[in-house]
mmCIF file of C-alpha atoms in Angstrom:
data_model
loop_
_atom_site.group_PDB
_atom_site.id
_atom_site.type_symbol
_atom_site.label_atom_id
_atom_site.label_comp_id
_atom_site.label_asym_id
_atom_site.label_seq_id
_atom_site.Cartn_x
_atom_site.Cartn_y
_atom_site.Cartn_z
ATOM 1 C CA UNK D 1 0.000 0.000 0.000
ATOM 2 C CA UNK D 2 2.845 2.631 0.870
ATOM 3 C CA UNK D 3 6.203 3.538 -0.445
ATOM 4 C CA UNK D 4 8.857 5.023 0.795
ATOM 5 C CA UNK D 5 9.550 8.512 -0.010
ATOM 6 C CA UNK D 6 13.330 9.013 -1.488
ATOM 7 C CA UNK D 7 15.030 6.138 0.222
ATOM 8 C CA UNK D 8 14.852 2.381 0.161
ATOM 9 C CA UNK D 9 12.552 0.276 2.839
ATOM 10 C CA UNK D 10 12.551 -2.447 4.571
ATOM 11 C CA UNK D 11 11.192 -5.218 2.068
ATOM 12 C CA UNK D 12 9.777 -7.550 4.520
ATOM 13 C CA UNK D 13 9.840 -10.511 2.108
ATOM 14 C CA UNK D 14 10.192 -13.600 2.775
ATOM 15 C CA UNK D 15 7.378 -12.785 5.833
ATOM 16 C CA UNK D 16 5.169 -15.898 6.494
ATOM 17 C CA UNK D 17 2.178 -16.756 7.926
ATOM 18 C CA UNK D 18 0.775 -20.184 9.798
ATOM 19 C CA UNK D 19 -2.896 -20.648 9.529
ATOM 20 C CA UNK D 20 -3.868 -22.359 12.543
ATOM 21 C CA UNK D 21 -7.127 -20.927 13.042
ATOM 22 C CA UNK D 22 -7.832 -19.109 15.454
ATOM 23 C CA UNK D 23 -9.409 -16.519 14.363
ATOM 24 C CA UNK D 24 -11.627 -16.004 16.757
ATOM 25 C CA UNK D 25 -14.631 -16.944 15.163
ATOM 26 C CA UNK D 26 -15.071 -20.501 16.755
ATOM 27 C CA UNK D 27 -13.674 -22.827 14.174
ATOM 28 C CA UNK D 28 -10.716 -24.403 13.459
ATOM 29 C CA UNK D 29 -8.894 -25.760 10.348
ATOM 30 C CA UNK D 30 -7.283 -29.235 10.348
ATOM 31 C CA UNK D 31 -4.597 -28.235 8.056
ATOM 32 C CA UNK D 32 -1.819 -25.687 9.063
ATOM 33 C CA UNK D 33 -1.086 -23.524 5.493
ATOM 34 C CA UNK D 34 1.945 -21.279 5.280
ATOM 35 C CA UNK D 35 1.662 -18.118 2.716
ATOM 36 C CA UNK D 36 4.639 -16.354 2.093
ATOM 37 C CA UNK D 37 4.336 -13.217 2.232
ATOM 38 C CA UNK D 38 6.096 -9.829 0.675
ATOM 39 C CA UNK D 39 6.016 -5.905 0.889
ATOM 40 C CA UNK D 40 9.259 -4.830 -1.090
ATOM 41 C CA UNK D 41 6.492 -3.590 -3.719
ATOM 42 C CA UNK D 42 8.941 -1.171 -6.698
ATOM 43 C CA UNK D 43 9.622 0.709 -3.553
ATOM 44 C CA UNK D 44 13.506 1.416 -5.210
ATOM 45 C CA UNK D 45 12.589 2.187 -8.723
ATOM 46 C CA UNK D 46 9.844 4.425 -7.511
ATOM 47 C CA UNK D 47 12.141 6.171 -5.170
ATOM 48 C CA UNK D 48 14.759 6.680 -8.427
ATOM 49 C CA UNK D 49 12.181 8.016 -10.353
ATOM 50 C CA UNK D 50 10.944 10.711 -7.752
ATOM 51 C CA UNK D 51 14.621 11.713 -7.467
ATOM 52 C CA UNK D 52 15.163 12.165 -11.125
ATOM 53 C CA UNK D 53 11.741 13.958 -11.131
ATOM 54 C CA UNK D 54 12.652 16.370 -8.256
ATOM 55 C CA UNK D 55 15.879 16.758 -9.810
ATOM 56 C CA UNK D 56 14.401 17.721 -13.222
ATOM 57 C CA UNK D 57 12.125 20.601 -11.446
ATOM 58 C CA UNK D 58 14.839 22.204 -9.859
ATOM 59 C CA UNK D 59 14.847 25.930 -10.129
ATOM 60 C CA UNK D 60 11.605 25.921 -12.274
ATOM 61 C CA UNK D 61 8.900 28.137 -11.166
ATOM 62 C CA UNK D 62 5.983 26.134 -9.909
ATOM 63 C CA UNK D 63 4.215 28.759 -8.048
ATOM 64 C CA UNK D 64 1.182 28.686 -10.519
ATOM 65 C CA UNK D 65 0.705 24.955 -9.862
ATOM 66 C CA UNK D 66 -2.736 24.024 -8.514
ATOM 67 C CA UNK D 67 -2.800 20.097 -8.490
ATOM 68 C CA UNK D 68 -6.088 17.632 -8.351
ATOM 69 C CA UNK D 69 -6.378 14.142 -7.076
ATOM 70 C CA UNK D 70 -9.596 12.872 -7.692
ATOM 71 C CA UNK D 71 -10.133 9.158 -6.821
ATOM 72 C CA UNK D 72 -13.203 7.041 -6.951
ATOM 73 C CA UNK D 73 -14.778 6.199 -3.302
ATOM 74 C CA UNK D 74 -14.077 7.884 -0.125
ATOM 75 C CA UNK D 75 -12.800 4.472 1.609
ATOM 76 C CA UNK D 76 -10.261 4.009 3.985
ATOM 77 C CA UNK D 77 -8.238 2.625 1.324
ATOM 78 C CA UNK D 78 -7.522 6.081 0.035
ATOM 79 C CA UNK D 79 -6.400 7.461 3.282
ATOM 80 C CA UNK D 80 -2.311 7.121 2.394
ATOM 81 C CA UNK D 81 -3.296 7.917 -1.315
ATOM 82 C CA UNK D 82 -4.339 11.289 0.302
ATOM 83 C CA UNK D 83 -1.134 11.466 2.450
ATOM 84 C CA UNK D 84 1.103 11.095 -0.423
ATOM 85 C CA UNK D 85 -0.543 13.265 -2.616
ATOM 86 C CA UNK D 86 -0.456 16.127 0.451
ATOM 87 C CA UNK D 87 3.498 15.277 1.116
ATOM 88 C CA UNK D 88 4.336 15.260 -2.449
ATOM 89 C CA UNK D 89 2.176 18.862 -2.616
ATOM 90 C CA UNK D 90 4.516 19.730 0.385
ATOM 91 C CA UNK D 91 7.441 19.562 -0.759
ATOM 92 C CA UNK D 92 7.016 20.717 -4.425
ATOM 93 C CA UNK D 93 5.875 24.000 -2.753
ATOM 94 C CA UNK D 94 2.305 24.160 -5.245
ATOM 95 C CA UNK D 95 -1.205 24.006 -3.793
ATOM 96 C CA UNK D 96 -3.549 21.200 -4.638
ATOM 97 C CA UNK D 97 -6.617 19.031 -3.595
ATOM 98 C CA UNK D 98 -7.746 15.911 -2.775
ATOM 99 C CA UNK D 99 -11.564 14.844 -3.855
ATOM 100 C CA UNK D 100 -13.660 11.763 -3.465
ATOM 101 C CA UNK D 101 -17.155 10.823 -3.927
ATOM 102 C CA UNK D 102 -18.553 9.688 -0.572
ATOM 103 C CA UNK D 103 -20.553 6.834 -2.217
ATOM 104 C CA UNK D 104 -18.236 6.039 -5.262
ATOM 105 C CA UNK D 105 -20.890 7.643 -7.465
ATOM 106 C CA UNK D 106 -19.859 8.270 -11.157
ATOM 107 C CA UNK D 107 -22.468 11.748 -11.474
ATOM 108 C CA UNK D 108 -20.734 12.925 -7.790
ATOM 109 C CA UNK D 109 -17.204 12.004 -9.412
ATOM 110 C CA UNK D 110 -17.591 13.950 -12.771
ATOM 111 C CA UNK D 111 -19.216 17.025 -10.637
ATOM 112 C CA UNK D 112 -16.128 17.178 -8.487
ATOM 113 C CA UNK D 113 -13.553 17.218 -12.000
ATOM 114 C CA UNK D 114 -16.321 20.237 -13.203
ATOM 115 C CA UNK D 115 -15.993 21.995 -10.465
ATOM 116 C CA UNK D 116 -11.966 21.876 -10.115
ATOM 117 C CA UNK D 117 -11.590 22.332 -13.553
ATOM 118 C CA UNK D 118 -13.853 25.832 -12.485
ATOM 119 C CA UNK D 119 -11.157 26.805 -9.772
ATOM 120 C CA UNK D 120 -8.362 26.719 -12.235
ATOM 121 C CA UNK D 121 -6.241 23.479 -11.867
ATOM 122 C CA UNK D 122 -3.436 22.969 -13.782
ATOM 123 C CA UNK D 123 -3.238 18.964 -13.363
ATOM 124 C CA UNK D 124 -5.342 16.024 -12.290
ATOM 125 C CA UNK D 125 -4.815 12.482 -11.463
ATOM 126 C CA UNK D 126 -7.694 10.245 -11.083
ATOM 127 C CA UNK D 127 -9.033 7.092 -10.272
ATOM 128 C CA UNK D 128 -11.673 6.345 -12.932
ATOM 129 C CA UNK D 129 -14.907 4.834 -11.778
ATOM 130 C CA UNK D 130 -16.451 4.585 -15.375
ATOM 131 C CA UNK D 131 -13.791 4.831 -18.176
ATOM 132 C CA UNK D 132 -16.473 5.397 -20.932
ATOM 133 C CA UNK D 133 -18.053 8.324 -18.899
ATOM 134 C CA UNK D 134 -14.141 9.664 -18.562
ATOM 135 C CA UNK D 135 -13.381 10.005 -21.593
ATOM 136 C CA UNK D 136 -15.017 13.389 -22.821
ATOM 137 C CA UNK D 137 -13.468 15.090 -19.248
ATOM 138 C CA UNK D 138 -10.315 14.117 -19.959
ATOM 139 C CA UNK D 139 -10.259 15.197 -23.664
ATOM 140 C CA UNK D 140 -11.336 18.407 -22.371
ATOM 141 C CA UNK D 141 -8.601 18.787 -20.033
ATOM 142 C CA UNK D 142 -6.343 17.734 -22.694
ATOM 143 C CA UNK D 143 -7.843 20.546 -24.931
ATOM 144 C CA UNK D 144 -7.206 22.878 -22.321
ATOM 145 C CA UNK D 145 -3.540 22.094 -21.801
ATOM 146 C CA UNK D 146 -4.189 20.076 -18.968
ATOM 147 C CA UNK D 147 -2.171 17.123 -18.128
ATOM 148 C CA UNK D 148 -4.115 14.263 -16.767
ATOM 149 C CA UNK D 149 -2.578 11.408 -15.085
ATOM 150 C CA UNK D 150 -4.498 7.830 -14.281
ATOM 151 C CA UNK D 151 -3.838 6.110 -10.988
ATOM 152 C CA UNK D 152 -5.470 3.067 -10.151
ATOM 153 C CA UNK D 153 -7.706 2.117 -12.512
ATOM 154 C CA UNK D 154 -5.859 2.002 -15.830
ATOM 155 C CA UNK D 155 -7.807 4.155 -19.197
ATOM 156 C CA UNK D 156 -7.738 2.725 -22.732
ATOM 157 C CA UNK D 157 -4.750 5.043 -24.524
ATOM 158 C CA UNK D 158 -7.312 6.440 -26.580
ATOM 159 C CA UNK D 159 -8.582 8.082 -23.770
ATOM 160 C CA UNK D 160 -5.728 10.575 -23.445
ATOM 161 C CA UNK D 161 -4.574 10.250 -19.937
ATOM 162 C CA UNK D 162 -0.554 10.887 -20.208
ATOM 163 C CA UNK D 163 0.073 7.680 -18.340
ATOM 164 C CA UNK D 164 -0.837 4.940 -15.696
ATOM 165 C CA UNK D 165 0.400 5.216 -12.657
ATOM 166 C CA UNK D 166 -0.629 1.792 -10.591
ATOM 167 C CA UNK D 167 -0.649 -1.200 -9.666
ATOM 168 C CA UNK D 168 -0.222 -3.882 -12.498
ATOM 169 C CA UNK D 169 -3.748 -5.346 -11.922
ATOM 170 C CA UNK D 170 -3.461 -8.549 -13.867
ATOM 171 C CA UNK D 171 0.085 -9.572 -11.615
ATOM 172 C CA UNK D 172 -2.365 -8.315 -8.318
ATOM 173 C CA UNK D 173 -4.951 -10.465 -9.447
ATOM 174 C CA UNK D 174 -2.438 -13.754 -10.125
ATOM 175 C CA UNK D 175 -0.772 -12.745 -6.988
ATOM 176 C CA UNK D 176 -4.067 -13.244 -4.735
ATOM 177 C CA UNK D 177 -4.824 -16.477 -7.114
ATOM 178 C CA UNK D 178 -1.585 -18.155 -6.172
ATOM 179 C CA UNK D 179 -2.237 -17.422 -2.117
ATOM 180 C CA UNK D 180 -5.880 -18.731 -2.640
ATOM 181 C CA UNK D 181 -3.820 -21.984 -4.301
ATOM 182 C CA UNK D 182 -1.819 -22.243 -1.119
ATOM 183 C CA UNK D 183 -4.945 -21.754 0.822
ATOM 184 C CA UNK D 184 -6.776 -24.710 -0.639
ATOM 185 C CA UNK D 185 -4.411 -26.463 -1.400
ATOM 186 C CA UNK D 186 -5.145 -26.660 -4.912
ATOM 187 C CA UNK D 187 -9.132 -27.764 -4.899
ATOM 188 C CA UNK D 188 -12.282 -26.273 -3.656
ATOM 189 C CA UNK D 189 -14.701 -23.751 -5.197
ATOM 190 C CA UNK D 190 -14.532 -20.079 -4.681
ATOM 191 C CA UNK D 191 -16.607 -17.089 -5.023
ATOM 192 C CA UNK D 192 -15.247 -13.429 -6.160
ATOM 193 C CA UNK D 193 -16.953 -10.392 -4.269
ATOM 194 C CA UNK D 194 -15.846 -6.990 -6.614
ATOM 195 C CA UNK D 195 -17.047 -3.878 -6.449
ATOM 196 C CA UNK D 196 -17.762 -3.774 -10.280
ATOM 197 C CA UNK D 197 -17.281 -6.395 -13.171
ATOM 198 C CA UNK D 198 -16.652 -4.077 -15.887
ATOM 199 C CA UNK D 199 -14.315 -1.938 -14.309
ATOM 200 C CA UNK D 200 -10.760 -2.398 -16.029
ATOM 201 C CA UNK D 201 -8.866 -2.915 -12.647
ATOM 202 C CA UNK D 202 -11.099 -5.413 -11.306
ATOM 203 C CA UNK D 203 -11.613 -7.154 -14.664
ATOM 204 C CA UNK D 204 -7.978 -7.323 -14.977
ATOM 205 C CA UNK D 205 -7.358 -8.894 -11.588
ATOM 206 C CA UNK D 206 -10.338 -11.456 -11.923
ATOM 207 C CA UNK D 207 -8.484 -12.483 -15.249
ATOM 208 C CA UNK D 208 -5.412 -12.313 -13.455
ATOM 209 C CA UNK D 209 -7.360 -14.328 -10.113
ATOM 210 C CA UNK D 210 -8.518 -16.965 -12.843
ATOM 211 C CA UNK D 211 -5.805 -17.598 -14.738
ATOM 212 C CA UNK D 212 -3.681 -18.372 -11.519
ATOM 213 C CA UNK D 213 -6.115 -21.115 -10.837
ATOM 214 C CA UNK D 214 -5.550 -23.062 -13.763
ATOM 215 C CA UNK D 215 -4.428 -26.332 -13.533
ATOM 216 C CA UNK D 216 -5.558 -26.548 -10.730
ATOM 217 C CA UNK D 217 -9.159 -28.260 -8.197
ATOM 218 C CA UNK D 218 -9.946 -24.736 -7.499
ATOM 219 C CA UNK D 219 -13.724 -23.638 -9.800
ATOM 220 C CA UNK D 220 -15.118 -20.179 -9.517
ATOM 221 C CA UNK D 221 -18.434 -20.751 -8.789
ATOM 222 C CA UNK D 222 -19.403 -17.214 -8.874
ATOM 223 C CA UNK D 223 -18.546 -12.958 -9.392
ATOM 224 C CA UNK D 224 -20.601 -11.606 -7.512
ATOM 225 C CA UNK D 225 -20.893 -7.572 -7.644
ATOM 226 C CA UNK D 226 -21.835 -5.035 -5.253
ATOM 227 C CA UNK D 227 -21.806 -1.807 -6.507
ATOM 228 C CA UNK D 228 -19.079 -0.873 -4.438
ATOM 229 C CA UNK D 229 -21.980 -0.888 -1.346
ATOM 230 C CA UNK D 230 -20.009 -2.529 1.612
ATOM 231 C CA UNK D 231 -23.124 -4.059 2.813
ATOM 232 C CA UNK D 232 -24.355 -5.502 -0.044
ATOM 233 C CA UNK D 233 -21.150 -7.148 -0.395
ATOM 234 C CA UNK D 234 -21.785 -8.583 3.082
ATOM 235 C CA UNK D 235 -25.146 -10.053 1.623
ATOM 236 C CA UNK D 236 -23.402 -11.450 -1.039
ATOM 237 C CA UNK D 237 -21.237 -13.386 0.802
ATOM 238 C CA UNK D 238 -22.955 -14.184 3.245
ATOM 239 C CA UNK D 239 -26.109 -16.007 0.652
ATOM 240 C CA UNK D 240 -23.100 -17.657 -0.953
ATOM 241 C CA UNK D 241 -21.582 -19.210 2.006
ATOM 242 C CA UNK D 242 -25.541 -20.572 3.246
ATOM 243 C CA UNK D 243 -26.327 -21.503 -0.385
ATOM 244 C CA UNK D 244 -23.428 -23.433 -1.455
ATOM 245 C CA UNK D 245 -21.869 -25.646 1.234
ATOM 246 C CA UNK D 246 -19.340 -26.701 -1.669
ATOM 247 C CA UNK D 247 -17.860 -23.347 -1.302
ATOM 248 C CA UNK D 248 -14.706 -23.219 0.759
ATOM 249 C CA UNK D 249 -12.938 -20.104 -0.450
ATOM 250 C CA UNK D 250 -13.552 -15.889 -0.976
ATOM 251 C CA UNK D 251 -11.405 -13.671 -3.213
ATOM 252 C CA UNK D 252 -12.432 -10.234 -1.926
ATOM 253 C CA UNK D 253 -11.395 -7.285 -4.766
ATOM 254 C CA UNK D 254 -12.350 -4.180 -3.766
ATOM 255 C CA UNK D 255 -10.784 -2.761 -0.117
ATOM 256 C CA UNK D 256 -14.469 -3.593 1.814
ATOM 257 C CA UNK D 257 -14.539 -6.657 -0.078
ATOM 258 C CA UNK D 258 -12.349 -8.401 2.781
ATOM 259 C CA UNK D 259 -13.822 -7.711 5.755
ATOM 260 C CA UNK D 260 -17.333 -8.046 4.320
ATOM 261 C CA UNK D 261 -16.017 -11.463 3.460
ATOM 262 C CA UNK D 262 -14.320 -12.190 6.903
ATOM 263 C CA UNK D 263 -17.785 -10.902 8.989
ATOM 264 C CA UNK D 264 -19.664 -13.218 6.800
ATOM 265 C CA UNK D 265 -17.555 -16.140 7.432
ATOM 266 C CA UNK D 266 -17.225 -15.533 11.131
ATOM 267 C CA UNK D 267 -20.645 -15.138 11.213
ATOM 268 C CA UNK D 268 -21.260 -18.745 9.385
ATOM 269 C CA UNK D 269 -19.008 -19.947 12.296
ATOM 270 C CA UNK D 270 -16.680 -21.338 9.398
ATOM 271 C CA UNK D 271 -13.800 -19.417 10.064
ATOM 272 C CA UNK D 272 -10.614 -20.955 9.007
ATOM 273 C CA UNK D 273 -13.171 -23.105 6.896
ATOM 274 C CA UNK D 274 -13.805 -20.835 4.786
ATOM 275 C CA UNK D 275 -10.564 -19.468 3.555
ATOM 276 C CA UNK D 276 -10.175 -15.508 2.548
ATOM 277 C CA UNK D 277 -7.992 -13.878 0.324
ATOM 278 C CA UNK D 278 -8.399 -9.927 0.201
ATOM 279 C CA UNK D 279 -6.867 -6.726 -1.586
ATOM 280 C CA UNK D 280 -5.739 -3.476 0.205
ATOM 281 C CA UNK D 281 -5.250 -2.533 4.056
ATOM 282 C CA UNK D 282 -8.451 -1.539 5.473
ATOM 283 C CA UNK D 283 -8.100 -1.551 8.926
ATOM 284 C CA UNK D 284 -10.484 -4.417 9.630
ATOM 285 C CA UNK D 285 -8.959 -6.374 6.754
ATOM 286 C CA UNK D 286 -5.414 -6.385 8.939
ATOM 287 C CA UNK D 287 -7.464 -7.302 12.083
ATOM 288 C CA UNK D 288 -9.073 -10.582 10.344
ATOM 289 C CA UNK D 289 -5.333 -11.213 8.998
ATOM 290 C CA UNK D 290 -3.932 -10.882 12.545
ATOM 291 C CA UNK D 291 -6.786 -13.441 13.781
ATOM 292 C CA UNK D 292 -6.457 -15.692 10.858
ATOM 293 C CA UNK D 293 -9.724 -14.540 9.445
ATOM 294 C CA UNK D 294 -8.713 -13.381 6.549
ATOM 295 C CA UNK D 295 -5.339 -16.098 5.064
ATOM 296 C CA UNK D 296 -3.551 -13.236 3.186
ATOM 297 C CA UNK D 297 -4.552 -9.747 1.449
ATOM 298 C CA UNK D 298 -2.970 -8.164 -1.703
ATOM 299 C CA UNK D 299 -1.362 -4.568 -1.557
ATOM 300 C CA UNK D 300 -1.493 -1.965 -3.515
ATOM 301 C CA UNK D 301 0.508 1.668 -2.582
ATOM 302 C CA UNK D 302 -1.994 4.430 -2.447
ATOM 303 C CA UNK D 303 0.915 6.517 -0.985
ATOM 304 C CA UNK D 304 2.630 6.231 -3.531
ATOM 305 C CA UNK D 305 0.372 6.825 -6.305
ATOM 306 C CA UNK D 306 -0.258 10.310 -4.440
ATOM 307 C CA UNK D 307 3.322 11.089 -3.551
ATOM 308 C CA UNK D 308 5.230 10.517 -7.477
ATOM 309 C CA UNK D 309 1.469 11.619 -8.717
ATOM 310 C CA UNK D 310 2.241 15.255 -7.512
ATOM 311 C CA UNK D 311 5.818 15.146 -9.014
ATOM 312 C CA UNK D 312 4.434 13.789 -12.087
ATOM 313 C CA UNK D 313 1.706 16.596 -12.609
ATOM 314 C CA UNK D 314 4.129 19.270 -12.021
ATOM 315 C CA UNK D 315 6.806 17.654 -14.642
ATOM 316 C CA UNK D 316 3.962 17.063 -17.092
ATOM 317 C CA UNK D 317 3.162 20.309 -17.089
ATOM 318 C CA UNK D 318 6.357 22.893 -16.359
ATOM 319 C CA UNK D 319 8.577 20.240 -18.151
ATOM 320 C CA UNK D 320 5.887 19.079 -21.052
ATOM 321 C CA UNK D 321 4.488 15.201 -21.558
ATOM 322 C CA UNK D 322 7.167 14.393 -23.728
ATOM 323 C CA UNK D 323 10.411 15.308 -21.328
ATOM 324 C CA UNK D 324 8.345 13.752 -18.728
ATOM 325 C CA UNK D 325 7.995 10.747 -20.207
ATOM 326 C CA UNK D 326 11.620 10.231 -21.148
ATOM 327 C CA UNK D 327 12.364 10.465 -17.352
ATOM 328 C CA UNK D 328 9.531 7.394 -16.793
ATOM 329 C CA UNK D 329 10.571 5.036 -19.279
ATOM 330 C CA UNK D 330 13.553 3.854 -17.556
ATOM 331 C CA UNK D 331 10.778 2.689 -15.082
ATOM 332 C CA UNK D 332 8.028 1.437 -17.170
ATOM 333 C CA UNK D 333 6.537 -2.102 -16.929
ATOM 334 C CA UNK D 334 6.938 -4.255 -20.439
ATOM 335 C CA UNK D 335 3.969 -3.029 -21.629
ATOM 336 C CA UNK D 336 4.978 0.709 -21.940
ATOM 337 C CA UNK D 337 2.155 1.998 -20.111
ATOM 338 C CA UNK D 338 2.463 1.426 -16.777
ATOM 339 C CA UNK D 339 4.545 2.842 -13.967
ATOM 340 C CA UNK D 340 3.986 0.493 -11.370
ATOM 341 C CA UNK D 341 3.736 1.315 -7.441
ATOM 342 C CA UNK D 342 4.075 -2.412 -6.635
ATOM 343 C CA UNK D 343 2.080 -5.494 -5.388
ATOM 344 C CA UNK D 344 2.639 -6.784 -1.963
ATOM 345 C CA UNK D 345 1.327 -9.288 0.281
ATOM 346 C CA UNK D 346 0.578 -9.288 3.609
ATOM 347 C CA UNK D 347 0.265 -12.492 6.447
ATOM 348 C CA UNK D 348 -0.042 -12.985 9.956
ATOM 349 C CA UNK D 349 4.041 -13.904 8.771
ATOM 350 C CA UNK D 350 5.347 -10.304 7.997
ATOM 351 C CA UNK D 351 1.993 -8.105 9.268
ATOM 352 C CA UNK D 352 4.223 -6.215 11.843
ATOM 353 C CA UNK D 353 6.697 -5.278 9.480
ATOM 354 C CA UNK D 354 3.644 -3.537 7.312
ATOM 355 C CA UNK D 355 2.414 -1.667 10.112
ATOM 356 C CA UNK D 356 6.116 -0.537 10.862
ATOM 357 C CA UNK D 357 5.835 0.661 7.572
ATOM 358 C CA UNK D 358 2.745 2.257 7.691
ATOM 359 C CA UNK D 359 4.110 4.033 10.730
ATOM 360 C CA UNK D 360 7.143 5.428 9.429
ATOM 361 C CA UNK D 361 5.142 7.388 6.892
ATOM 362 C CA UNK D 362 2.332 8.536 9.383
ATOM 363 C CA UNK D 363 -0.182 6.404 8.776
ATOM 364 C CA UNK D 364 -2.075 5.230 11.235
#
């Protein structure tokens, strides 16, 4: 979830965690399963690049910078996006804001870009809840000579946004499929809660989730969507878990998606049953990992995407798109595209070392 800021971490790999179920819900598991796990994340590429960005904007006048961040639910989730972005703000000297619909509504997200794009920003970087519905504002923006970056949720290139900054969703989604391998041990039948199935970054991790699977016992038996509504994804799990007694496993996507999945299970009395694999660090998703709830969850670096976000707005536009980019490509993926934050996992193995982490940079 975070990075550090100009300086290498602590990677934490090679972190484990025993499942011996107690989790507190009642129920035990017969079968003790060890999942490595791993929060190096591109922590020292990431921290090259914001040099060589800082370095770049040295002596250039940025006092006319007036930075966005608009992302697409107010979850906790977002919470060391915001920090980064308001660090990386910091120390570039240039005023900005952070935005985010309270209910992850696209109408309320498009709204908030109308009305920044009223108070005279000079760069945006946003999560996209509909990338269809994005399109036009962005084109705008572009029009406008307005850089606009993507961060989370990756746009088609036709879109316009300058560049993906993110996590590589597909490697997330394998990622969580080869701890839900572990966690099985290769057979059962699991269900995927997601906030949306057609939005690119949860499509990509499902395929990603999926493809990890094959070859292996393991069936999805359902996606199940919840309109990124916490509770309904509560329901959802819990009418899978009392409908299907085949079901022995829960891939939650979006951030609530986890400890929706962990309530349900505890409720069920099936915990350590039932096993859990989870993205992102809410607070109650590192709880259910600590009590063996949850088996593992898969990180993303919100911090990150708001700390080299700032630097990359201001380069984008005092340095152009083009110079800019010839500073990222050093640090691209294979694709071309993306600049990745990292993937991580976290255990019950290497969970201390996260919150260490998570501490260092002020997050509580």
């Amino acid at each position: 979830m975070v990075a550090t800021v100009g300086a290498c971490s602590k990677s934490g790999a090679g972190g484990s965690s025993s499942d011996t179920g107690k989790s507190g819900g009642g129920a035990t598991t017969s079968t003790a399963v060890t999942i490595k796990g791993d929060i190096a994340f591109n922590d020292d590429n990431l921290a090259k690049l914001d040099t060589a960005l800082k370095a770049a904007l040295a002596g250039k006048d940025l006092s006319k910078l007036n930075e966005a961040m608009v992302v697409n639910v107010a979850v906790d989730y977002w919470n060391a996006g915001k920090a980064g972005f308001n660090k990386g703000l910091k120390d570039l000297g240039v005023k900005g804001t952070y935005q985010a619909p309270a209910n992850g509504r696209l109408d309320q997200q498009l709204s908030i870009i109308q009305t920044l794009r009223g108070q005279g920003i000079t760069g945006l970087s946003v999560s996209a809840i509909d990338p269809t519905a994005i399109k036009a504002p962005i084109a705008s923006a572009n029009k406008a000579h307005i850089p606009v970056l993507a961060i989370d949720s990756p746009l088609p290139k036709e879109d316009g946004a300058a560049l993906y900054l993110g996590t590589p969703n597909y490697t997330a989604g394998q990622k969580a499929g080869e701890a839900m391998k572990q966690a099985l041990g290769g057979k059962g039948q699991v269900v995927v809660l997601v906030g949306s199935l057609t939005t690119s970054n949860a499509v990509e991790r499902i395929q990603g989730f999926e493809d990890a699977l094959k070859g292996t016992d393991i069936k999805v038996a359902q996606k199940l969507s919840d309109g990124m509504d916490a509770a309904k994804a509560l329901t959802n799990a819990q009418t899978a878990i009392q409908t299907n007694p085949n079901i022995n496993g829960l891939y939650g996507v979006y951030s609530y998606d986890g400890p929706s999945a962990g309530q349900a299970v505890q409720a069920a009395g099936k915990s350590g049953k039932v096993k859990i694999i989870s993205d992102d660090s809410d607070p109650q998703t590192l709880k259910f990992v600590q009590s063996g709830v949850i088996q593992a969850t898969v990180l993303q670096q919100p911090y990150q995407q708001g700390y080299t976000g700032a630097y990359l707005l201001a380069a984008f536009k005092v340095l152009g798109v083009d110079a800019t980019l010839k500073l990222v490509k050093p640090y691209l993926e294979s694709d071309g595209a993306t600049l990745s934050s990292g993937v991580g996992l976290v255990t019950g193995g290497n969970l201390a070392d996260y919150q260490a982490k998570l501490k260092d940079l002020g997050i509580s």
